[in-house]
């Protein structure tokens, strides 16, 4: 294994709200709390941010025009964006909370609110996310593909009985693929999963890391057997128990 050590990265939060004063206040306060914050005034700006970089959480205002928060949330979930969403609203009707959660939001906070409560909700979401990820990885144990055996808990990879050396970026990417074998994962989701492991793991190009993995694992990297490209969707790890 590489000697590269885990590097703490500030969680990246994107705030979408059409109130300029509230956006500025949240950016200042969340930055003081140690988060890296971007703000957007409408869904068009949000789309541009999401196309450029991955985020760890979206703070989303419900009441906006022309596209409201429910529509944004529904659209992101339909596009397979997995980042947690904390929805804000000025409405007091409990039915809005139910609709928001059913649409795909992870939590809900009514305006007006104390900034401290928002931070507490955000941290609670991250704690739940980390717990779910750890439970999932510990439950997987080992994943085998061809002559390879990936021990997810110990973060080690063997070819038959030989221990292979992967750097932290390659190992993070391989584990992210192994969590849902035989299913395509988008580049955005791969980046999100690796960032959740708090490694300085993947640079801007997932494709470069996939190429490096193929060069180490595939007999013919140009015709991969295990690390497949699914055009228009992303990448997947092929696991065949009969191989």
Tab-separated table of C-alpha atoms in Angstrom:
chain	number	residue	atom	x	y	z
A	1	UNK	CA	0.000	0.000	0.000
A	2	UNK	CA	1.020	3.570	-0.548
A	3	UNK	CA	2.368	5.584	2.369
A	4	UNK	CA	0.015	8.446	1.453
A	5	UNK	CA	-1.905	9.566	4.522
A	6	UNK	CA	-5.517	10.717	4.712
A	7	UNK	CA	-5.868	14.458	4.330
A	8	UNK	CA	-8.765	16.336	5.897
A	9	UNK	CA	-10.822	18.283	3.408
A	10	UNK	CA	-13.419	20.828	4.417
A	11	UNK	CA	-16.924	19.756	3.477
A	12	UNK	CA	-18.198	21.655	0.451
A	13	UNK	CA	-21.660	23.144	0.799
A	14	UNK	CA	-23.711	24.757	-1.952
A	15	UNK	CA	-26.443	27.202	-0.886
A	16	UNK	CA	-29.293	27.882	-3.311
A	17	UNK	CA	-31.563	30.731	-2.162
A	18	UNK	CA	-33.006	33.722	-4.008
A	19	UNK	CA	-32.588	36.051	-0.998
A	20	UNK	CA	-29.271	37.838	-1.380
A	21	UNK	CA	-29.037	38.822	2.298
A	22	UNK	CA	-29.628	35.261	3.500
A	23	UNK	CA	-27.111	33.837	1.002
A	24	UNK	CA	-24.438	36.233	2.211
A	25	UNK	CA	-25.182	35.518	5.876
A	26	UNK	CA	-25.065	31.753	5.388
A	27	UNK	CA	-21.846	31.951	3.411
A	28	UNK	CA	-20.147	33.973	6.148
A	29	UNK	CA	-21.441	31.853	9.024
A	30	UNK	CA	-20.857	28.440	7.441
A	31	UNK	CA	-17.357	29.490	6.365
A	32	UNK	CA	-16.548	30.466	9.956
A	33	UNK	CA	-17.737	26.983	10.994
A	34	UNK	CA	-15.095	25.415	8.742
A	35	UNK	CA	-17.105	24.622	5.628
A	36	UNK	CA	-16.207	25.562	2.072
A	37	UNK	CA	-19.240	27.411	0.737
A	38	UNK	CA	-20.577	28.404	-2.675
A	39	UNK	CA	-23.843	30.255	-3.228
A	40	UNK	CA	-26.301	30.349	-6.124
A	41	UNK	CA	-29.277	32.631	-6.642
A	42	UNK	CA	-31.167	30.378	-9.068
A	43	UNK	CA	-31.217	26.872	-10.489
A	44	UNK	CA	-29.293	27.860	-13.618
A	45	UNK	CA	-26.333	28.922	-11.475
A	46	UNK	CA	-26.732	25.744	-9.424
A	47	UNK	CA	-26.495	23.629	-12.580
A	48	UNK	CA	-23.252	25.315	-13.601
A	49	UNK	CA	-21.700	24.655	-10.185
A	50	UNK	CA	-22.712	21.000	-10.201
A	51	UNK	CA	-21.261	20.489	-13.670
A	52	UNK	CA	-17.890	21.880	-12.553
A	53	UNK	CA	-17.304	20.268	-9.157
A	54	UNK	CA	-18.749	17.844	-6.586
A	55	UNK	CA	-20.384	19.066	-3.383
A	56	UNK	CA	-21.035	17.344	-0.063
A	57	UNK	CA	-24.398	18.984	0.690
A	58	UNK	CA	-26.982	21.327	-0.832
A	59	UNK	CA	-28.917	23.857	1.260
A	60	UNK	CA	-31.998	24.429	-0.893
A	61	UNK	CA	-34.704	27.080	-0.549
A	62	UNK	CA	-38.219	25.818	-1.264
A	63	UNK	CA	-39.836	29.079	-2.385
A	64	UNK	CA	-38.062	30.296	-5.529
A	65	UNK	CA	-38.877	31.316	-9.074
A	66	UNK	CA	-38.955	30.301	-11.857
A	67	UNK	CA	-37.975	26.795	-10.608
A	68	UNK	CA	-38.896	26.105	-6.994
A	69	UNK	CA	-36.996	23.939	-4.523
A	70	UNK	CA	-39.267	20.916	-4.898
A	71	UNK	CA	-38.701	20.891	-8.643
A	72	UNK	CA	-34.929	21.265	-8.197
A	73	UNK	CA	-34.837	18.448	-5.646
A	74	UNK	CA	-36.933	16.149	-7.831
A	75	UNK	CA	-34.779	16.875	-10.873
A	76	UNK	CA	-31.481	16.244	-9.067
A	77	UNK	CA	-32.691	12.922	-7.666
A	78	UNK	CA	-33.949	11.861	-11.103
A	79	UNK	CA	-30.478	12.656	-12.486
A	80	UNK	CA	-28.948	10.369	-9.791
A	81	UNK	CA	-27.294	13.151	-7.772
A	82	UNK	CA	-26.744	11.643	-4.328
A	83	UNK	CA	-25.529	14.668	-2.366
A	84	UNK	CA	-27.611	15.299	0.782
A	85	UNK	CA	-30.223	18.059	0.494
A	86	UNK	CA	-31.340	20.231	3.410
A	87	UNK	CA	-34.469	22.126	2.412
A	88	UNK	CA	-35.373	25.599	3.752
A	89	UNK	CA	-38.852	27.079	3.650
A	90	UNK	CA	-40.839	29.994	5.057
A	91	UNK	CA	-44.006	27.913	5.030
A	92	UNK	CA	-45.406	26.538	8.258
A	93	UNK	CA	-47.658	23.870	6.763
A	94	UNK	CA	-46.431	20.397	7.822
A	95	UNK	CA	-47.538	19.009	4.448
A	96	UNK	CA	-44.679	20.917	2.781
A	97	UNK	CA	-42.223	19.073	4.991
A	98	UNK	CA	-43.727	15.741	3.955
A	99	UNK	CA	-43.665	16.633	0.257
A	100	UNK	CA	-40.087	17.855	0.506
A	101	UNK	CA	-38.875	14.657	2.161
A	102	UNK	CA	-40.811	12.486	-0.286
A	103	UNK	CA	-39.240	14.403	-3.163
A	104	UNK	CA	-35.779	13.422	-1.939
A	105	UNK	CA	-34.681	15.963	0.682
A	106	UNK	CA	-32.716	14.568	3.631
A	107	UNK	CA	-33.884	17.131	6.180
A	108	UNK	CA	-36.084	20.200	6.478
A	109	UNK	CA	-35.719	23.506	8.359
A	110	UNK	CA	-38.371	26.222	8.527
A	111	UNK	CA	-37.500	29.927	8.301
A	112	UNK	CA	-36.721	31.849	10.378
A	113	UNK	CA	-34.076	29.701	12.007
A	114	UNK	CA	-30.974	30.138	14.139
A	115	UNK	CA	-27.715	29.648	12.206
A	116	UNK	CA	-26.573	27.336	15.008
A	117	UNK	CA	-29.540	25.060	14.339
A	118	UNK	CA	-28.689	24.916	10.638
A	119	UNK	CA	-25.107	23.888	11.446
A	120	UNK	CA	-26.368	21.249	13.883
A	121	UNK	CA	-28.669	19.818	11.190
A	122	UNK	CA	-25.829	19.780	8.639
A	123	UNK	CA	-23.468	18.002	11.016
A	124	UNK	CA	-26.180	15.480	11.876
A	125	UNK	CA	-26.624	14.682	8.167
A	126	UNK	CA	-22.878	14.142	7.771
A	127	UNK	CA	-22.794	11.881	10.840
A	128	UNK	CA	-25.643	9.746	9.487
A	129	UNK	CA	-23.954	9.598	6.103
A	130	UNK	CA	-20.637	8.467	7.608
A	131	UNK	CA	-22.350	5.828	9.743
A	132	UNK	CA	-24.276	4.442	6.781
A	133	UNK	CA	-21.100	4.358	4.669
A	134	UNK	CA	-19.108	2.561	7.368
A	135	UNK	CA	-21.902	0.025	7.894
A	136	UNK	CA	-22.109	-0.607	4.166
A	137	UNK	CA	-18.352	-1.076	3.763
A	138	UNK	CA	-18.016	-3.336	6.806
A	139	UNK	CA	-20.929	-5.412	5.532
A	140	UNK	CA	-19.310	-5.907	2.139
A	141	UNK	CA	-16.111	-7.363	3.569
A	142	UNK	CA	-14.485	-8.705	0.415
A	143	UNK	CA	-15.269	-8.344	-3.275
A	144	UNK	CA	-13.700	-10.741	-5.777
A	145	UNK	CA	-13.349	-10.238	-9.515
A	146	UNK	CA	-11.314	-12.608	-11.674
A	147	UNK	CA	-7.995	-13.319	-9.920
A	148	UNK	CA	-8.428	-10.296	-7.618
A	149	UNK	CA	-9.652	-10.095	-4.036
A	150	UNK	CA	-10.430	-6.647	-2.605
A	151	UNK	CA	-10.580	-6.495	1.192
A	152	UNK	CA	-12.659	-3.357	1.720
A	153	UNK	CA	-12.273	-3.231	5.489
A	154	UNK	CA	-8.476	-3.425	5.372
A	155	UNK	CA	-8.190	-1.518	2.073
A	156	UNK	CA	-5.975	-4.147	0.473
A	157	UNK	CA	-6.010	-5.764	-2.945
A	158	UNK	CA	-4.614	-9.210	-3.772
A	159	UNK	CA	-4.013	-10.960	-7.076
A	160	UNK	CA	-4.330	-14.550	-5.923
A	161	UNK	CA	-1.910	-14.475	-2.936
A	162	UNK	CA	0.129	-11.463	-4.036
A	163	UNK	CA	-0.504	-8.118	-2.332
A	164	UNK	CA	-0.735	-5.321	-4.893
A	165	UNK	CA	0.265	-1.719	-4.272
A	166	UNK	CA	-2.283	0.988	-5.024
A	167	UNK	CA	-2.059	4.631	-4.084
A	168	UNK	CA	-4.842	6.237	-2.040
A	169	UNK	CA	-6.588	7.656	-5.127
A	170	UNK	CA	-6.692	4.311	-6.885
A	171	UNK	CA	-7.844	2.452	-3.775
A	172	UNK	CA	-10.596	5.005	-3.048
A	173	UNK	CA	-11.866	4.745	-6.610
A	174	UNK	CA	-11.789	0.934	-6.652
A	175	UNK	CA	-13.684	0.732	-3.346
A	176	UNK	CA	-16.253	3.240	-4.625
A	177	UNK	CA	-16.848	1.016	-7.655
A	178	UNK	CA	-16.942	-2.135	-5.520
A	179	UNK	CA	-19.750	-0.827	-3.300
A	180	UNK	CA	-22.193	-1.372	-6.187
A	181	UNK	CA	-20.609	-4.013	-8.461
A	182	UNK	CA	-22.061	-4.717	-11.907
A	183	UNK	CA	-23.867	-1.378	-11.853
A	184	UNK	CA	-22.692	1.804	-13.611
A	185	UNK	CA	-21.708	4.747	-11.414
A	186	UNK	CA	-21.490	8.292	-12.735
A	187	UNK	CA	-18.321	10.348	-12.421
A	188	UNK	CA	-20.102	12.705	-10.022
A	189	UNK	CA	-21.096	9.835	-7.746
A	190	UNK	CA	-17.595	8.357	-7.835
A	191	UNK	CA	-16.132	11.688	-6.788
A	192	UNK	CA	-18.754	12.073	-4.067
A	193	UNK	CA	-18.071	8.613	-2.625
A	194	UNK	CA	-14.300	9.082	-2.633
A	195	UNK	CA	-14.601	12.559	-1.031
A	196	UNK	CA	-16.727	11.011	1.698
A	197	UNK	CA	-13.711	8.925	2.665
A	198	UNK	CA	-11.866	12.224	3.371
A	199	UNK	CA	-8.917	11.397	1.154
A	200	UNK	CA	-7.152	13.805	-1.130
A	201	UNK	CA	-7.999	10.982	-3.474
A	202	UNK	CA	-9.235	11.977	-6.892
A	203	UNK	CA	-8.125	14.917	-8.967
A	204	UNK	CA	-10.391	16.550	-11.523
A	205	UNK	CA	-10.179	13.607	-13.909
A	206	UNK	CA	-11.747	10.336	-12.818
A	207	UNK	CA	-10.891	9.041	-16.293
A	208	UNK	CA	-7.158	9.333	-15.588
A	209	UNK	CA	-7.509	7.263	-12.418
A	210	UNK	CA	-9.571	4.639	-14.255
A	211	UNK	CA	-6.853	4.414	-16.905
A	212	UNK	CA	-4.183	3.901	-14.237
A	213	UNK	CA	-6.235	1.181	-12.570
A	214	UNK	CA	-6.738	-0.565	-15.907
A	215	UNK	CA	-3.017	-0.485	-16.590
A	216	UNK	CA	-2.427	-2.295	-13.304
A	217	UNK	CA	-5.334	-4.739	-13.342
A	218	UNK	CA	-6.267	-5.483	-16.937
A	219	UNK	CA	-4.414	-7.833	-19.285
A	220	UNK	CA	-5.407	-5.538	-22.149
A	221	UNK	CA	-6.170	-2.066	-20.771
A	222	UNK	CA	-7.597	-0.968	-24.136
A	223	UNK	CA	-10.152	-3.814	-23.925
A	224	UNK	CA	-10.975	-3.919	-20.207
A	225	UNK	CA	-12.679	-6.953	-18.731
A	226	UNK	CA	-13.256	-5.730	-15.180
A	227	UNK	CA	-13.333	-1.908	-15.266
A	228	UNK	CA	-15.928	-1.176	-17.915
A	229	UNK	CA	-17.013	2.117	-19.439
A	230	UNK	CA	-20.790	2.499	-19.757
A	231	UNK	CA	-21.200	5.221	-22.326
A	232	UNK	CA	-23.338	8.108	-21.163
A	233	UNK	CA	-23.481	6.762	-17.609
A	234	UNK	CA	-19.985	6.284	-16.149
A	235	UNK	CA	-17.995	3.239	-15.050
A	236	UNK	CA	-18.678	-0.103	-13.391
A	237	UNK	CA	-16.726	-2.952	-11.836
A	238	UNK	CA	-17.626	-6.351	-13.265
A	239	UNK	CA	-17.841	-9.038	-10.607
A	240	UNK	CA	-18.432	-12.568	-11.892
A	241	UNK	CA	-18.498	-15.237	-9.201
A	242	UNK	CA	-17.994	-17.907	-11.814
A	243	UNK	CA	-14.775	-16.412	-13.132
